[in-house]
């Protein structure tokens, strides 16, 4: 059974950094592109970026490229999202997804709240 | 960026009836391979989104044949036949034609 389990969220102060993790199981992690998507409290869905199966290439939403970094450790079947200089508008539920012809599996999501 | 615009449903939809959800893109989603790079997702209350269709009209694994996607290069429809209570939620379209990938704002389906 394919599973994606995100962790690392919580309450964080504006300007701080945070690293989210997503542990994958039930499939060969190194065969798939992976992505991060976030959903705001108002339910707006925003694609953050993706990473090639071997970690050699990434794409980002232009508005987030300078603050967010996606990486992966195929030996640990883990996807990461490094967030820096977070702002109140980064408050959202963050999902990792497995990408085939579309985001065919999603994690349960992890909440990040940016507030002082 | 490609802007995705979704329509609104006249809720609630009676159980057993059909519902059509629309989505429009600001640019053609047809790629040079002839495929249309449009996905549909359903997010049920309290759950993560679920992929319904990709390449505009191909159902994802395990998705009921009551769901059918259609459209042109810039105008798309997801039709749900014989709606059931389990179909309630918010439907999102997403273009994967070019980066950055973008979603529509969502269309809520309520069942009566």
Short mmCIF file of C-alpha atoms in Angstrom, two decimals:
data_model
loop_
_atom_site.label_atom_id
_atom_site.label_comp_id
_atom_site.label_asym_id
_atom_site.label_seq_id
_atom_site.Cartn_x
_atom_site.Cartn_y
_atom_site.Cartn_z
CA UNK A 1 0.00 0.00 0.00
CA UNK A 2 1.36 3.39 -0.99
CA UNK A 3 1.76 5.72 1.95
CA UNK A 4 3.09 9.26 2.25
CA UNK A 5 3.48 10.62 5.76
CA UNK A 6 4.38 14.26 6.29
CA UNK A 7 5.84 15.68 9.47
CA UNK A 8 7.62 18.73 10.82
CA UNK A 9 4.80 21.23 10.85
CA UNK A 10 3.58 23.38 13.70
CA UNK A 11 3.56 26.94 14.94
CA UNK A 12 6.49 29.02 13.75
CA UNK A 13 7.34 32.69 14.08
CA UNK A 14 7.60 35.00 11.08
CA UNK A 15 11.11 35.04 9.67
CA UNK A 16 11.99 31.60 11.00
CA UNK A 17 12.92 28.46 9.07
CA UNK A 18 11.19 25.12 9.02
CA UNK A 19 11.88 21.79 7.34
CA UNK A 20 9.08 19.43 6.43
CA UNK A 21 9.62 15.74 5.74
CA UNK A 22 7.58 13.19 3.85
CA UNK A 23 8.36 9.51 4.32
CA UNK A 24 7.22 7.28 1.50
CA UNK A 25 6.47 3.57 1.58
CA UNK A 26 4.77 0.95 -0.53
CA UNK A 27 6.51 1.85 -3.80
CA UNK A 28 9.99 2.39 -5.20
CA UNK A 29 10.53 5.99 -4.18
CA UNK A 30 13.51 6.52 -6.48
CA UNK A 31 11.35 5.82 -9.55
CA UNK A 32 9.06 8.81 -9.12
CA UNK A 33 9.02 12.54 -9.38
CA UNK A 34 7.62 14.01 -6.17
CA UNK A 35 5.94 17.32 -5.39
CA UNK A 36 4.82 19.60 -2.61
CA UNK A 37 1.42 21.28 -2.74
CA UNK A 38 -0.11 23.52 -0.11
CA UNK A 39 -3.67 24.44 0.74
CA UNK A 40 -4.47 27.68 2.51
CA UNK A 41 -7.09 27.96 5.25
CA UNK A 42 -9.38 29.40 2.57
CA UNK A 43 -8.90 26.14 0.59
CA UNK A 44 -6.83 27.61 -2.22
CA UNK A 45 -4.52 24.97 -3.67
CA UNK A 46 -1.01 26.07 -4.62
CA UNK A 47 1.66 23.98 -6.27
CA UNK A 48 5.02 24.62 -4.60
CA UNK A 49 7.40 22.61 -6.75
CA UNK A 50 8.65 19.21 -7.74
CA UNK A 51 11.82 17.16 -7.90
CA UNK A 52 13.05 14.60 -10.36
CA UNK A 53 13.32 10.97 -9.27
CA UNK A 54 17.10 11.17 -8.85
CA UNK A 55 17.07 14.60 -7.24
CA UNK A 56 18.97 16.18 -10.12
CA UNK A 57 16.30 18.67 -11.14
CA UNK A 58 13.73 20.81 -9.42
CA UNK A 59 11.00 23.20 -10.47
CA UNK A 60 9.37 25.82 -8.26
CA UNK A 61 6.52 28.26 -8.21
CA UNK A 62 8.26 31.56 -9.03
CA UNK A 63 6.82 33.30 -5.98
CA UNK A 64 8.38 30.70 -3.65
CA UNK A 65 11.62 29.86 -5.41
CA UNK A 66 13.80 32.15 -3.32
CA UNK A 67 12.58 30.88 0.05
CA UNK A 68 11.63 27.20 -0.46
CA UNK A 69 13.93 24.31 -1.36
CA UNK A 70 12.87 20.79 -2.25
CA UNK A 71 15.24 17.87 -1.79
CA UNK A 72 15.10 14.13 -1.37
CA UNK A 73 17.02 11.24 0.10
CA UNK A 74 16.25 8.15 -1.93
CA UNK A 75 18.10 5.91 0.51
CA UNK A 76 15.63 6.98 3.17
CA UNK A 77 12.62 7.26 0.84
CA UNK A 78 12.12 10.75 2.16
CA UNK A 79 11.15 14.01 0.54
CA UNK A 80 11.94 17.36 2.15
CA UNK A 81 10.73 20.93 1.98
CA UNK A 82 13.02 23.53 3.50
CA UNK A 83 11.15 26.75 4.18
CA UNK A 84 13.01 29.91 5.11
CA UNK A 85 11.99 33.41 6.16
CA UNK A 86 8.41 32.23 6.57
CA UNK A 87 5.54 34.70 6.41
CA UNK A 88 1.96 34.71 7.62
CA UNK A 89 0.80 33.87 4.09
CA UNK A 90 2.73 30.59 4.31
CA UNK A 91 0.14 29.38 6.82
CA UNK A 92 -1.33 26.30 5.15
CA UNK A 93 -1.59 22.55 5.09
CA UNK A 94 1.34 21.11 3.18
CA UNK A 95 0.97 17.93 1.16
CA UNK A 96 3.57 15.79 -0.52
CA UNK A 97 2.45 13.97 -3.62
CA UNK A 98 3.73 11.18 -5.80
CA UNK A 99 3.71 12.17 -9.43
CA UNK A 100 2.98 9.80 -12.24
CA UNK A 101 0.70 11.19 -14.93
CA UNK A 102 -0.76 13.31 -12.16
CA UNK A 103 -0.46 13.54 -8.39
CA UNK A 104 -1.82 10.05 -7.91
CA UNK A 105 -1.06 9.75 -4.20
CA UNK A 106 -1.19 12.43 -1.52
CA UNK A 107 -0.09 12.42 2.07
CA UNK A 108 -2.48 13.33 4.86
CA UNK A 109 -0.95 16.79 5.04
CA UNK A 110 0.86 18.69 7.75
CA UNK A 111 -0.23 22.06 9.10
CA UNK A 112 2.11 25.01 9.30
CA UNK A 113 0.98 28.12 11.15
CA UNK A 114 3.09 31.25 10.93
CA UNK A 115 2.30 33.62 13.76
CA UNK A 116 4.02 35.61 16.45
CA UNK B 1 1.24 31.61 -15.45
CA UNK B 2 -1.77 29.74 -16.81
CA UNK B 3 -4.91 30.83 -14.98
CA UNK B 4 -7.53 28.18 -14.27
CA UNK B 5 -11.11 29.36 -13.77
CA UNK B 6 -13.76 27.03 -12.41
CA UNK B 7 -17.52 27.37 -12.55
CA UNK B 8 -20.06 27.20 -9.77
CA UNK B 9 -22.60 24.42 -9.33
CA UNK B 10 -26.26 25.08 -8.54
CA UNK B 11 -26.17 23.21 -5.26
CA UNK B 12 -27.44 20.93 -3.91
CA UNK B 13 -27.68 18.32 -6.64
CA UNK B 14 -30.32 15.62 -6.09
CA UNK B 15 -28.94 12.15 -5.59
CA UNK B 16 -29.13 10.15 -8.80
CA UNK B 17 -28.94 13.22 -11.04
CA UNK B 18 -25.94 14.28 -13.10
CA UNK B 19 -23.60 17.17 -12.37
CA UNK B 20 -21.17 18.92 -14.69
CA UNK B 21 -18.25 20.93 -13.38
CA UNK B 22 -16.50 23.33 -15.71
CA UNK B 23 -12.95 24.62 -15.87
CA UNK B 24 -11.37 27.08 -18.27
CA UNK B 25 -7.67 27.71 -18.88
CA UNK B 26 -6.10 30.96 -20.07
CA UNK B 27 -3.95 29.03 -22.56
CA UNK B 28 -4.35 25.83 -24.50
CA UNK B 29 -3.36 22.75 -22.50
CA UNK B 30 -2.70 20.65 -25.61
CA UNK B 31 0.92 19.65 -25.84
CA UNK B 32 2.82 18.72 -29.01
CA UNK B 33 2.23 15.03 -28.27
CA UNK B 34 -1.50 15.64 -28.79
CA UNK B 35 -2.40 15.06 -25.14
CA UNK B 36 -4.31 17.61 -23.09
CA UNK B 37 -2.61 18.13 -19.75
CA UNK B 38 -5.55 18.71 -17.47
CA UNK B 39 -6.19 16.85 -14.21
CA UNK B 40 -9.26 16.68 -11.99
CA UNK B 41 -9.20 16.06 -8.25
CA UNK B 42 -11.85 15.53 -5.61
CA UNK B 43 -11.29 16.56 -2.03
CA UNK B 44 -13.87 15.08 0.28
CA UNK B 45 -14.46 16.83 3.62
CA UNK B 46 -11.56 16.24 5.96
CA UNK B 47 -9.57 14.25 3.40
CA UNK B 48 -6.63 14.79 1.08
CA UNK B 49 -7.34 15.37 -2.60
CA UNK B 50 -7.79 12.33 -4.82
CA UNK B 51 -6.83 12.18 -8.49
CA UNK B 52 -9.89 11.47 -10.64
CA UNK B 53 -8.71 11.99 -14.22
CA UNK B 54 -5.55 12.93 -16.08
CA UNK B 55 -4.83 13.82 -19.73
CA UNK B 56 -8.27 15.44 -19.56
CA UNK B 57 -10.28 12.25 -19.94
CA UNK B 58 -8.35 9.23 -18.62
CA UNK B 59 -9.70 7.97 -15.32
CA UNK B 60 -7.19 7.26 -12.59
CA UNK B 61 -6.92 3.76 -11.18
CA UNK B 62 -9.97 2.73 -9.19
CA UNK B 63 -12.08 5.72 -10.16
CA UNK B 64 -15.71 5.00 -10.96
CA UNK B 65 -16.83 5.21 -14.59
CA UNK B 66 -19.51 7.63 -13.38
CA UNK B 67 -16.76 10.25 -13.66
CA UNK B 68 -15.92 11.40 -17.17
CA UNK B 69 -13.70 14.22 -18.32
CA UNK B 70 -14.00 16.00 -21.65
CA UNK B 71 -13.22 19.28 -23.32
CA UNK B 72 -11.22 21.20 -25.85
CA UNK B 73 -7.85 22.94 -25.48
CA UNK B 74 -9.09 25.57 -23.06
CA UNK B 75 -12.54 24.53 -21.86
CA UNK B 76 -13.10 21.40 -19.82
CA UNK B 77 -15.94 19.54 -18.16
CA UNK B 78 -16.03 16.86 -15.51
CA UNK B 79 -19.35 15.06 -15.63
CA UNK B 80 -20.54 13.02 -12.69
CA UNK B 81 -23.37 10.66 -13.54
CA UNK B 82 -25.88 9.42 -10.96
CA UNK B 83 -24.37 11.42 -8.13
CA UNK B 84 -24.12 9.80 -4.74
CA UNK B 85 -23.54 11.14 -1.25
CA UNK B 86 -19.88 10.03 -1.46
CA UNK B 87 -19.32 12.41 -4.39
CA UNK B 88 -19.77 15.45 -2.16
CA UNK B 89 -16.75 17.66 -1.75
CA UNK B 90 -14.68 20.17 -3.62
CA UNK B 91 -13.47 19.47 -7.15
CA UNK B 92 -10.29 21.05 -8.44
CA UNK B 93 -8.90 21.20 -11.94
CA UNK B 94 -5.16 21.52 -12.45
CA UNK B 95 -3.10 22.22 -15.53
CA UNK B 96 0.15 20.31 -15.90
CA UNK B 97 0.88 21.62 -19.40
CA UNK B 98 3.64 23.94 -18.26
CA UNK B 99 5.39 25.21 -15.16
CA UNK B 100 4.34 26.56 -12.79
CA UNK B 101 1.53 24.09 -12.41
CA UNK B 102 -1.68 25.82 -11.40
CA UNK B 103 -5.03 24.86 -9.87
CA UNK B 104 -8.50 26.22 -10.22
CA UNK B 105 -10.20 27.69 -7.18
CA UNK B 106 -12.41 24.66 -6.67
CA UNK B 107 -16.08 23.83 -7.20
CA UNK B 108 -18.16 22.60 -4.31
CA UNK B 109 -20.63 19.80 -4.89
CA UNK B 110 -23.37 19.22 -2.37
CA UNK B 111 -25.76 16.29 -2.63
CA UNK B 112 -29.42 16.42 -1.68
#
